[in-house]
PDB file of C-alpha atoms in Angstrom:
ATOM      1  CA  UNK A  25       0.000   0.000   0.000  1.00 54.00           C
ATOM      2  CA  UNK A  26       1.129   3.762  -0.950  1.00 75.00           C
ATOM      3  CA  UNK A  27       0.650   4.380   2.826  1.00 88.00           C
ATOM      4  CA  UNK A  28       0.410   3.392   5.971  1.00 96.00           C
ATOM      5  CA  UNK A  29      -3.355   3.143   7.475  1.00 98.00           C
ATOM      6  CA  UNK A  30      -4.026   3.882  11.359  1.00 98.00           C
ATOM      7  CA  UNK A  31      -7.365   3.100  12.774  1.00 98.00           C
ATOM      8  CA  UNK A  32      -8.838   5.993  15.280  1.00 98.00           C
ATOM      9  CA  UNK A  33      -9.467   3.283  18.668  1.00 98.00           C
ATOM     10  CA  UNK A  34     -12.652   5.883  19.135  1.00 98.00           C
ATOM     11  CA  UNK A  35     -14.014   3.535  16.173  1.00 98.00           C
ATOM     12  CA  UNK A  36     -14.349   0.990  18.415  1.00 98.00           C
ATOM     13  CA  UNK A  37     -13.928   2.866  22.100  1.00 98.00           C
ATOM     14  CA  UNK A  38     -16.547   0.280  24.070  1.00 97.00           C
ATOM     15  CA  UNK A  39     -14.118  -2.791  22.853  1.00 98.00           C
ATOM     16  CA  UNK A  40     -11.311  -0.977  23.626  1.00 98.00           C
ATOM     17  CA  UNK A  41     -12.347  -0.017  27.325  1.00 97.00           C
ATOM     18  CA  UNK A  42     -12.791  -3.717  27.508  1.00 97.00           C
ATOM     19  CA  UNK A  43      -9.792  -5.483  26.678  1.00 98.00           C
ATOM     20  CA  UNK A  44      -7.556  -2.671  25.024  1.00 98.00           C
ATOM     21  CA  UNK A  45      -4.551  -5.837  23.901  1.00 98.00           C
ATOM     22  CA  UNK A  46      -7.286  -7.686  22.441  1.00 98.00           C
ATOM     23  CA  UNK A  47      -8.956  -5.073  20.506  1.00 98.00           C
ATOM     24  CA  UNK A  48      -4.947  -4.099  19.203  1.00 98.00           C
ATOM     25  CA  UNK A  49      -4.768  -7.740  18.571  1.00 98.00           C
ATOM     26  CA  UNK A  50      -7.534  -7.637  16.229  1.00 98.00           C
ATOM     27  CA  UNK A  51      -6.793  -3.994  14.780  1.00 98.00           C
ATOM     28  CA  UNK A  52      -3.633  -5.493  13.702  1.00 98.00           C
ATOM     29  CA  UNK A  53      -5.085  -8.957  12.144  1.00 98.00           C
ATOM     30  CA  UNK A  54      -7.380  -7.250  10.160  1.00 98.00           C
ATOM     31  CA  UNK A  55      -4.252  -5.562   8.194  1.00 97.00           C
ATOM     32  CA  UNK A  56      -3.814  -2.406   9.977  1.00 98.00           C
ATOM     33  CA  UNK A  57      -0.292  -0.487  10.355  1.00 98.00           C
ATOM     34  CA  UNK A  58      -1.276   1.849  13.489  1.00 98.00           C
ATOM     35  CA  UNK A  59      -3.811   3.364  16.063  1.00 98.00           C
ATOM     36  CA  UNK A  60      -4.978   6.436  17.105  1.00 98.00           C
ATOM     37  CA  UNK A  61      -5.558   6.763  20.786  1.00 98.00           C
ATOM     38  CA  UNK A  62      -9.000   8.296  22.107  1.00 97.00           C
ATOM     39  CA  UNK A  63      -7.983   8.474  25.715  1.00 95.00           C
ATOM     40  CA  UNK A  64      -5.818   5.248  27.048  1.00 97.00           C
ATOM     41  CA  UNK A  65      -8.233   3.754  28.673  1.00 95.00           C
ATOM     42  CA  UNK A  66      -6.744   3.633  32.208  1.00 95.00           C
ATOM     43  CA  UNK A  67      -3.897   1.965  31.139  1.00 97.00           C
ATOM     44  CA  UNK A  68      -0.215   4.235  31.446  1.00 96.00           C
ATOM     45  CA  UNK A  69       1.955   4.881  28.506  1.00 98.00           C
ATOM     46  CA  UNK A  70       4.901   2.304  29.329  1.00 98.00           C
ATOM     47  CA  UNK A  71       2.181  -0.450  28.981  1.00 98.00           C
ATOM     48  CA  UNK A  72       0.167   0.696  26.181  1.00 98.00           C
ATOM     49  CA  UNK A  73       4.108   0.647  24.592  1.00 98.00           C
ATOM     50  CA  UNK A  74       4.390  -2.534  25.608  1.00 98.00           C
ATOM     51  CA  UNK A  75       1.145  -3.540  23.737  1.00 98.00           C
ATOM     52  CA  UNK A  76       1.639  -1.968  20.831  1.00 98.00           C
ATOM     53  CA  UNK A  77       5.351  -3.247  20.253  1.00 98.00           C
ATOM     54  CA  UNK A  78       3.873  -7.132  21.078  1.00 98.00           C
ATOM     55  CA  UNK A  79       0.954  -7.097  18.224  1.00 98.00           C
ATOM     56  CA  UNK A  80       3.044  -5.134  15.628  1.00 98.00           C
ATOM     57  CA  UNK A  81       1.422  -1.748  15.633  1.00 98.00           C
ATOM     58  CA  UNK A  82       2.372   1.952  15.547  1.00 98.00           C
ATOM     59  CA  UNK A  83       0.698   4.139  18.194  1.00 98.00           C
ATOM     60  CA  UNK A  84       0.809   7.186  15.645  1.00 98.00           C
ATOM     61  CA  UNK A  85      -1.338   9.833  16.981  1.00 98.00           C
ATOM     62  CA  UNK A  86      -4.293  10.424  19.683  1.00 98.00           C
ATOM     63  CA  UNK A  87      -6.469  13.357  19.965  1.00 98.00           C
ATOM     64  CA  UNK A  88      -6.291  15.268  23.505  1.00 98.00           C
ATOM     65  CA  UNK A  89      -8.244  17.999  24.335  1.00 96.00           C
ATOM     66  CA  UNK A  90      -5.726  20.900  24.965  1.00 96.00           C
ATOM     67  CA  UNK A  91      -7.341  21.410  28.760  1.00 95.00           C
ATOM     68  CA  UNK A  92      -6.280  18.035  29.216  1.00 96.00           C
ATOM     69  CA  UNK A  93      -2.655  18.423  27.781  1.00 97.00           C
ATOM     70  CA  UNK A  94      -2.789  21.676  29.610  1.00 96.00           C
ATOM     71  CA  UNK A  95      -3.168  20.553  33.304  1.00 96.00           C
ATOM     72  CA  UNK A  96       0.309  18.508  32.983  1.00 97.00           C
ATOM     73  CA  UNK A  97       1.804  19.567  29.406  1.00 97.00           C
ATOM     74  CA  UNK A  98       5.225  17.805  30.285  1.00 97.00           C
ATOM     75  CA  UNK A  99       3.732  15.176  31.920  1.00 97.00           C
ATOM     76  CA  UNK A 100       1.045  14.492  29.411  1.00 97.00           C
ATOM     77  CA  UNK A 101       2.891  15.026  26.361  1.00 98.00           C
ATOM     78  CA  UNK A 102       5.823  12.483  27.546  1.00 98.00           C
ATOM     79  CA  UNK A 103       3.414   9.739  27.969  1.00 98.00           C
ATOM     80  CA  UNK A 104       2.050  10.118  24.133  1.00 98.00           C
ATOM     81  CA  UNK A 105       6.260  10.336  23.178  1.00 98.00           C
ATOM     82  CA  UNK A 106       6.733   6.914  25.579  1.00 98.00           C
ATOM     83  CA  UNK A 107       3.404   5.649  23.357  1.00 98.00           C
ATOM     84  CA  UNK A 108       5.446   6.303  20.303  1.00 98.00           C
ATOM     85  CA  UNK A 109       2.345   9.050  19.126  1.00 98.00           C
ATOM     86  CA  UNK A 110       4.130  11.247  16.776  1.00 98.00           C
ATOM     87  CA  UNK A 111       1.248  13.752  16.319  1.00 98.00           C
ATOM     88  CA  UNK A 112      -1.074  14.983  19.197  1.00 98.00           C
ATOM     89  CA  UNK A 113      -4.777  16.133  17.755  1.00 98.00           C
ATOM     90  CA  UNK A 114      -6.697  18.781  19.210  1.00 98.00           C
ATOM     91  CA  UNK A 115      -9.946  16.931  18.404  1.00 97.00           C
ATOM     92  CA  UNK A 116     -12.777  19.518  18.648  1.00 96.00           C
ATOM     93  CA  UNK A 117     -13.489  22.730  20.583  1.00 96.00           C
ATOM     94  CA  UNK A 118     -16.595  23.814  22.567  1.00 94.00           C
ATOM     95  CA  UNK A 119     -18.467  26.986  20.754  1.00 93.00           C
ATOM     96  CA  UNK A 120     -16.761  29.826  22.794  1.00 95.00           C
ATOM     97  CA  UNK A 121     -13.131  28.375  21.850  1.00 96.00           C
ATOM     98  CA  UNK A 122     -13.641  28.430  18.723  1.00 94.00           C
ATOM     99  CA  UNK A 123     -11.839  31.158  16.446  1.00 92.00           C
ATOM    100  CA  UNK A 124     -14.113  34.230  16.634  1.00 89.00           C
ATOM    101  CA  UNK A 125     -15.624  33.393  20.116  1.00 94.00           C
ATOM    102  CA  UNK A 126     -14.952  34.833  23.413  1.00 95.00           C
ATOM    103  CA  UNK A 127     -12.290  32.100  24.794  1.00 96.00           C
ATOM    104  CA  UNK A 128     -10.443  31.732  21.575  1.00 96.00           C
ATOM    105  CA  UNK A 129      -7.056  33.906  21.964  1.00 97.00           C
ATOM    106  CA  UNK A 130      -7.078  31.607  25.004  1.00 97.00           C
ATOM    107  CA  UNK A 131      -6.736  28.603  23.187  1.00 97.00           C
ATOM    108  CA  UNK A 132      -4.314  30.054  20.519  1.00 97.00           C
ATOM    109  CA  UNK A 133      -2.033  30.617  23.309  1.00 97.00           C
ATOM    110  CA  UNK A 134      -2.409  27.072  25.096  1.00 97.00           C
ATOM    111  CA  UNK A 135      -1.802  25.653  21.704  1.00 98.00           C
ATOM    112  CA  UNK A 136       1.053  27.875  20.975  1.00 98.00           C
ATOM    113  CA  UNK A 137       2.708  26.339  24.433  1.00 98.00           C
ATOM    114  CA  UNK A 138       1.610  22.787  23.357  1.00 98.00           C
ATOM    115  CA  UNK A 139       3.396  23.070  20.418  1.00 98.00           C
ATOM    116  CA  UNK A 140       6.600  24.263  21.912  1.00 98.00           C
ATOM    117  CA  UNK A 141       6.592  21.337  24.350  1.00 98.00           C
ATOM    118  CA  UNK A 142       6.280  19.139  21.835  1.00 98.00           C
ATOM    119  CA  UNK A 143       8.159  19.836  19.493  1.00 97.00           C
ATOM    120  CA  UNK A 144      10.933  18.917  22.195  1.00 97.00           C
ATOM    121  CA  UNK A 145       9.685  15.436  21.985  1.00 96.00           C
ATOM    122  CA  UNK A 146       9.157  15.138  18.008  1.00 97.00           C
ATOM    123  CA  UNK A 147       5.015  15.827  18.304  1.00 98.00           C
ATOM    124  CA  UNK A 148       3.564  17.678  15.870  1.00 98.00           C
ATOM    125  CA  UNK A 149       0.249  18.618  16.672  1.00 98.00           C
ATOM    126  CA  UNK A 150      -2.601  18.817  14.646  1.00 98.00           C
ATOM    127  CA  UNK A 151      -6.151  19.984  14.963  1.00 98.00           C
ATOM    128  CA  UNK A 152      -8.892  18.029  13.372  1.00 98.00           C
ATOM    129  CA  UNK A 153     -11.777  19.479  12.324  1.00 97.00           C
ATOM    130  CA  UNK A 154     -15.789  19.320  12.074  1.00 96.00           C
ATOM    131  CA  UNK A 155     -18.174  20.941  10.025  1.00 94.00           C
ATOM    132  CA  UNK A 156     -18.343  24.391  12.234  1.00 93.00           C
ATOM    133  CA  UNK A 157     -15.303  25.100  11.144  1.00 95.00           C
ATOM    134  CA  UNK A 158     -17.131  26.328   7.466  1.00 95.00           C
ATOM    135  CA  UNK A 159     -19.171  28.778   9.223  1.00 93.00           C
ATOM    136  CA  UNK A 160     -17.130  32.086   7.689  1.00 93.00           C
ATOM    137  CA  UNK A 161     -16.244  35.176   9.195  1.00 91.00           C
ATOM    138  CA  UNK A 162     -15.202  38.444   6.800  1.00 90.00           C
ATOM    139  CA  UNK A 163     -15.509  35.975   3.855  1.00 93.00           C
ATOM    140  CA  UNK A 164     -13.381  33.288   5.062  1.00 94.00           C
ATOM    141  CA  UNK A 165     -14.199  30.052   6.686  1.00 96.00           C
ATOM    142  CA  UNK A 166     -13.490  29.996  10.452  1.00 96.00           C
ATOM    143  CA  UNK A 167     -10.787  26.595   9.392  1.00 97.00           C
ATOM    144  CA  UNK A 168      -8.752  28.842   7.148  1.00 97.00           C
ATOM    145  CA  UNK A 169      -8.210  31.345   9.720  1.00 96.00           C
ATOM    146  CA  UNK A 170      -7.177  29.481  12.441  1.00 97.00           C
ATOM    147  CA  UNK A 171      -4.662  27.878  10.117  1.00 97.00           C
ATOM    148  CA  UNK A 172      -3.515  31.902   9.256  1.00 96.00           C
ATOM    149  CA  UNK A 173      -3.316  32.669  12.969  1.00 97.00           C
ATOM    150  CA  UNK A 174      -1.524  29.467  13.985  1.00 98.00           C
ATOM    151  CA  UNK A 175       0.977  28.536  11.142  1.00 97.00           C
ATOM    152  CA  UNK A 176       2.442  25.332  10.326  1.00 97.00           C
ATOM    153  CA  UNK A 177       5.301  25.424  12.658  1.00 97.00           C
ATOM    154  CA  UNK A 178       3.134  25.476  15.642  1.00 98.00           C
ATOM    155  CA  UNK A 179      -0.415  23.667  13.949  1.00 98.00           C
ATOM    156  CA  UNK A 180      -0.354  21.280  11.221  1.00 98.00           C
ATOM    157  CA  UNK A 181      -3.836  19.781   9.642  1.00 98.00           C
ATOM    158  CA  UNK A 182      -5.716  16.748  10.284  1.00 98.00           C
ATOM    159  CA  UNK A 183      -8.577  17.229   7.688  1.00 98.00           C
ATOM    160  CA  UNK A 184     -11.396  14.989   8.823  1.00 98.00           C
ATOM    161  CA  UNK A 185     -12.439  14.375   4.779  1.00 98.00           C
ATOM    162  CA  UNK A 186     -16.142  13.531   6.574  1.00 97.00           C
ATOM    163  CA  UNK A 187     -16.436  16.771   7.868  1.00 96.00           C
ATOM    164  CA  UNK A 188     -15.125  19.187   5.133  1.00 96.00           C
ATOM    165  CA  UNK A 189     -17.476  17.105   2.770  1.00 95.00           C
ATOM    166  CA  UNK A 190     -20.367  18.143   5.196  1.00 94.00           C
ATOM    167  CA  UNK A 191     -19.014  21.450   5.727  1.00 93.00           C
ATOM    168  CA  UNK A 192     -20.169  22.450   2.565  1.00 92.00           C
ATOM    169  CA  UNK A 193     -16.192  22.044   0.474  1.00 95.00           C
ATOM    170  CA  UNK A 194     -14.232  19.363  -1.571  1.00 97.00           C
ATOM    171  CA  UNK A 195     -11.726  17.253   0.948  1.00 98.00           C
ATOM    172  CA  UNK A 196     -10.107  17.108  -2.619  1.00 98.00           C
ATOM    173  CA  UNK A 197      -9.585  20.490  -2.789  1.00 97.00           C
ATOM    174  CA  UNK A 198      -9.239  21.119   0.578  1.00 97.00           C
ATOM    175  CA  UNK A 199      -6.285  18.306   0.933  1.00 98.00           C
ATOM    176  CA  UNK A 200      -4.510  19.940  -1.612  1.00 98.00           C
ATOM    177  CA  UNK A 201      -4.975  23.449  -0.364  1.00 98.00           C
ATOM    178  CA  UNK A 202      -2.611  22.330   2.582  1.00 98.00           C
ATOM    179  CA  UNK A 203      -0.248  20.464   0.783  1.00 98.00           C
ATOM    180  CA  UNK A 204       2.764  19.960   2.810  1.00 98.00           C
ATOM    181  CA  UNK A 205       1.067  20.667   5.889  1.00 98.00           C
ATOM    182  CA  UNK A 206      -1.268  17.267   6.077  1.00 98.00           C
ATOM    183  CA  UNK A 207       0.564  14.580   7.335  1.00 98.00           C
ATOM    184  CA  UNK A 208      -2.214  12.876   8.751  1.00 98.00           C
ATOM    185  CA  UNK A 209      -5.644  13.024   6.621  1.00 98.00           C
ATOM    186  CA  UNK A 210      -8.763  11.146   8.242  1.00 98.00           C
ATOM    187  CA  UNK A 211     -10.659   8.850   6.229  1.00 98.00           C
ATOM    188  CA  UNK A 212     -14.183   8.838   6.766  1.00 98.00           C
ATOM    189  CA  UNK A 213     -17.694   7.620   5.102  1.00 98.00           C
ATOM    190  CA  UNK A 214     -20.891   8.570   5.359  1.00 96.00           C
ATOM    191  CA  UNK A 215     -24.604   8.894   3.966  1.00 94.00           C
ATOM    192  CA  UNK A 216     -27.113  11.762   4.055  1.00 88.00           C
ATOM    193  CA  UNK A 217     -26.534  15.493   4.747  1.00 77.00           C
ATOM    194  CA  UNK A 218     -25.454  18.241   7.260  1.00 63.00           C
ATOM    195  CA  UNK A 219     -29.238  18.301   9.492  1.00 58.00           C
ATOM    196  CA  UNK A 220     -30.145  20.150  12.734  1.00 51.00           C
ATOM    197  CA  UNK A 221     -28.380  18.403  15.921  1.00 52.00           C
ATOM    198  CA  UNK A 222     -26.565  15.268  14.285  1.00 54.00           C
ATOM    199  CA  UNK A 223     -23.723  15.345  16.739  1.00 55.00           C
ATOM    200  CA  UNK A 224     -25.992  13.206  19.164  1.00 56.00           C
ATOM    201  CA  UNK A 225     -23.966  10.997  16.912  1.00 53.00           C
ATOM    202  CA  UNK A 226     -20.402  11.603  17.901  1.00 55.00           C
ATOM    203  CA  UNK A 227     -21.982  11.734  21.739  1.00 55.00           C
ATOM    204  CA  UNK A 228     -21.887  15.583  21.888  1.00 54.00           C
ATOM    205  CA  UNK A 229     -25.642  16.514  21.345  1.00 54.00           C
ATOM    206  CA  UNK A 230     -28.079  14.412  23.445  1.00 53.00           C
ATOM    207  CA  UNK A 231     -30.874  16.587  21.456  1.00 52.00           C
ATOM    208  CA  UNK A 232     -30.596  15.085  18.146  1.00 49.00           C
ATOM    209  CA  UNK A 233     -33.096  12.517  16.202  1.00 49.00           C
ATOM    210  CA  UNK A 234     -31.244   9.651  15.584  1.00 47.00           C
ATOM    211  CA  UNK A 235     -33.460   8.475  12.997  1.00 46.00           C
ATOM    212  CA  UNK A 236     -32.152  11.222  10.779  1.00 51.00           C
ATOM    213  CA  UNK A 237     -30.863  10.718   6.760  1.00 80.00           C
ATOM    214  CA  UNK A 238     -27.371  11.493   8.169  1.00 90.00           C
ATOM    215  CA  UNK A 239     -25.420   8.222   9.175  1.00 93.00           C
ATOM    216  CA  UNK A 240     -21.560   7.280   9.257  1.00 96.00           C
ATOM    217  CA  UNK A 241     -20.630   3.977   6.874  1.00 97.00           C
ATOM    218  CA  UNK A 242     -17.827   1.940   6.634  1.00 98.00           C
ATOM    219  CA  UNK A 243     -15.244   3.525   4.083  1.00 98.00           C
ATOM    220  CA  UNK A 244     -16.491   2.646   0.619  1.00 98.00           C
ATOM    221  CA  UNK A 245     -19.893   2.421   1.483  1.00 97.00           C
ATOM    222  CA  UNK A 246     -21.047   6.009   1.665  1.00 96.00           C
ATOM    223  CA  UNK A 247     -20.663   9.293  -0.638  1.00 95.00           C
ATOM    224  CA  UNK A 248     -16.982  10.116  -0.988  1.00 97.00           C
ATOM    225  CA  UNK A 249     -14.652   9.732  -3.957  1.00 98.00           C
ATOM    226  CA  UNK A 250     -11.282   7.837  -1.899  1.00 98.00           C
ATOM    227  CA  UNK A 251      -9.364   7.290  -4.883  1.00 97.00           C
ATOM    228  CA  UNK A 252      -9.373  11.048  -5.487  1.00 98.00           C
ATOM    229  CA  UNK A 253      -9.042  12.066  -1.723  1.00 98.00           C
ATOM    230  CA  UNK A 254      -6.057   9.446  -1.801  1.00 97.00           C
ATOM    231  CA  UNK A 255      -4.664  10.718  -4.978  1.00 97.00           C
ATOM    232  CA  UNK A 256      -5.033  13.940  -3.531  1.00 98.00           C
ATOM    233  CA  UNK A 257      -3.236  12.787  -0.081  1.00 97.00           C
ATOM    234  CA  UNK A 258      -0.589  11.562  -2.542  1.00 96.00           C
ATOM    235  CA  UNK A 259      -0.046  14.737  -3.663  1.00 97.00           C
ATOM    236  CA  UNK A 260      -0.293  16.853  -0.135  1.00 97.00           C
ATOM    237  CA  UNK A 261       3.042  14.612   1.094  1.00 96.00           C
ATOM    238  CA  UNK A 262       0.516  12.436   3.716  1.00 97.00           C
ATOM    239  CA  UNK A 263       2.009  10.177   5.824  1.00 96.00           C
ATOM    240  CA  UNK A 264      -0.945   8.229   7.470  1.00 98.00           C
ATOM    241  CA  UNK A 265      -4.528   7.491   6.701  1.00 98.00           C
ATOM    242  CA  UNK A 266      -6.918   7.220   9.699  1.00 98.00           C
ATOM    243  CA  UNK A 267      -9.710   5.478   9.249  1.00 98.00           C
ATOM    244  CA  UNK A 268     -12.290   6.388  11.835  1.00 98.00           C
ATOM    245  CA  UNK A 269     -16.454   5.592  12.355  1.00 98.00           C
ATOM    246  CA  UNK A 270     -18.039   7.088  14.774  1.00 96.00           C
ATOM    247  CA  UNK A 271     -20.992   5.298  15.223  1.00 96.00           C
ATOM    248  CA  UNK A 272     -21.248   1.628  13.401  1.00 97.00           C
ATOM    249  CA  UNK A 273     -24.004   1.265  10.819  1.00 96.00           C
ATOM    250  CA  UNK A 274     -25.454  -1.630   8.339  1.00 96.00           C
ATOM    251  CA  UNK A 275     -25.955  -3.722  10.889  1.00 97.00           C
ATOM    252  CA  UNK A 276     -22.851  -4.190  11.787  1.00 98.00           C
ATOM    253  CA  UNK A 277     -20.645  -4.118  15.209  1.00 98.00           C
ATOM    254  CA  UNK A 278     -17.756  -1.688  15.428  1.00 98.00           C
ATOM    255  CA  UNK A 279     -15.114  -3.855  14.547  1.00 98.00           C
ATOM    256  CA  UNK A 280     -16.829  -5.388  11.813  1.00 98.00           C
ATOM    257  CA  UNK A 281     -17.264  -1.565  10.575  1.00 98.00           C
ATOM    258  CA  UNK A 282     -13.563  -1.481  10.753  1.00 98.00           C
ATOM    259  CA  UNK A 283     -12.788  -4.750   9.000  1.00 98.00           C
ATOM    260  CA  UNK A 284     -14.898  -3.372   6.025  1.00 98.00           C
ATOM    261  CA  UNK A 285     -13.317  -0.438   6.202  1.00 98.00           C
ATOM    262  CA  UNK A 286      -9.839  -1.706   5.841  1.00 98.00           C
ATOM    263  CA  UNK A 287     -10.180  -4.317   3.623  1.00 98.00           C
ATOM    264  CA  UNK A 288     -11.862  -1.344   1.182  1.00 98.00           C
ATOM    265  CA  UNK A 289      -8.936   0.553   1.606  1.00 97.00           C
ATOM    266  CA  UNK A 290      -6.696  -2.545   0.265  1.00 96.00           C
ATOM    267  CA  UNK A 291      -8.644  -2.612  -2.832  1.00 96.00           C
ATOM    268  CA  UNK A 292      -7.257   1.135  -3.565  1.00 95.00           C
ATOM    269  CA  UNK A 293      -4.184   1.760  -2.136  1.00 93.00           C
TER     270      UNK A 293
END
């Protein structure tokens, strides 16, 4: 394969609470080269290591809130470096942090420390996106300027292709846009449109109707074009695909979501 393909562990977060080895175990069978960490699951780094080196997998990134990293940024950021996580994801922010709102120059400057730490400890941190990020302010979209604000010495991307699709733009287009600056680009499918609410899905919004048009699907069984978001990866200098589902669909359990997903993504790379 042109790349190597991580699976987000949030995919399948109630298997890995469980029996986090045994869920790695299976990640790896099913032809996977990493994981992305979604909290650790009450496990410590050293062991997670240990996990990781014993079924053949890379722990390649996690997303971590930056209040989290920010209550212990040493601490917290040399656990993900004793993980082997070479990227740390900011992986959403509440309304009033986002760029615009009251308690974003805030957040610029905890990322801006972040990013210093880490980069001590060869993390690059990313932020990955939703679709409120395409909301625009003066003409541009809210994604674009937090990327102006925050350059890519301090905040590299992880496009969520889902999400910009959603968002109302092409991940295409988007991809290539920050060439050079997406080492990690997150593969995700899904069915239906943006509607009022729908992050009851991702467990955010307990409001939504979850019998709404809008559902996630194993890669290759929704709306988006991979071979051109891959060509266009290609093109950007990715490193690592992520493959993430946040809620299973079809049927099927998590980890069967995540065996279809992978064994689409064979069929292209």
């Amino acid at each position: 394969m042109k790349f190597s393909v991580a699976l987000q562990l949030f995919s399948v977060r109630d298997e890995a609470s469980k029996d986090l080895r045994g869920t790695l175990a299976q990640v790896k069978q099913m032809g996977y080269d990493g994981v992305e960490f979604a909290g650790l699951h009450g496990h410590d780094a050293a062991d997670i290591r240990q996990m990781l080196d014993e079924v053949g997998l890379v722990g390649i990134s996690a997303h971590v809130a930056p209040a989290e990293l920010m209550s212990d940024i040493e601490g917290k950021i040399n656990d993900y470096a004793t993980i082997g996580c070479k990227y740390i994801a900011v992986p959403y922010l509440g309304e009033q942090d986002r760029p615009g709102a009251t308690n974003w120059p805030q957040v610029a400057k905890a990322i801006r420390q972040i990013a210093a730490v880490a980069k001590e400890k060869g993390i690059t941190i990313l932020y990955h996106n939703h679709d409120f990020e395409f909301a625009k302010q003066d003409g541009e979209y809210l994604l674009d300027l937090m990327y102006k604000e925050l350059p890519a010495e301090v905040l590299q991307t992880e496009l969520d292709t889902c999400w910009v699709n959603v968002g109302g733009a092409d991940p295409v287009e988007y991809i290539l846009k920050y060439s050079g600056r997406a080492p990690v680009v997150h593969i995700k499918d899904f069915v239906g449109s943006k509607t009022e609410n729908m992050y009851e899905l991702i467990g955010i919004d307990k409001k939504a109707d979850v019998t709404q048009k809008f559902e996630f699907r194993p890669v290759g069984k929704g709306v988006q074009n991979f071979p051109a978001i891959i060509g266009a990866a290609v093109q950007a200098g990715t490193s690592w695909l992520v493959v993430e589902q946040d809620m299973p669909s079809l049927g099927l359990t998590p980890m069967e979501c995540a065996k279809e997903s992978i064994e689409y993504m064979k069929t292209i790379l």
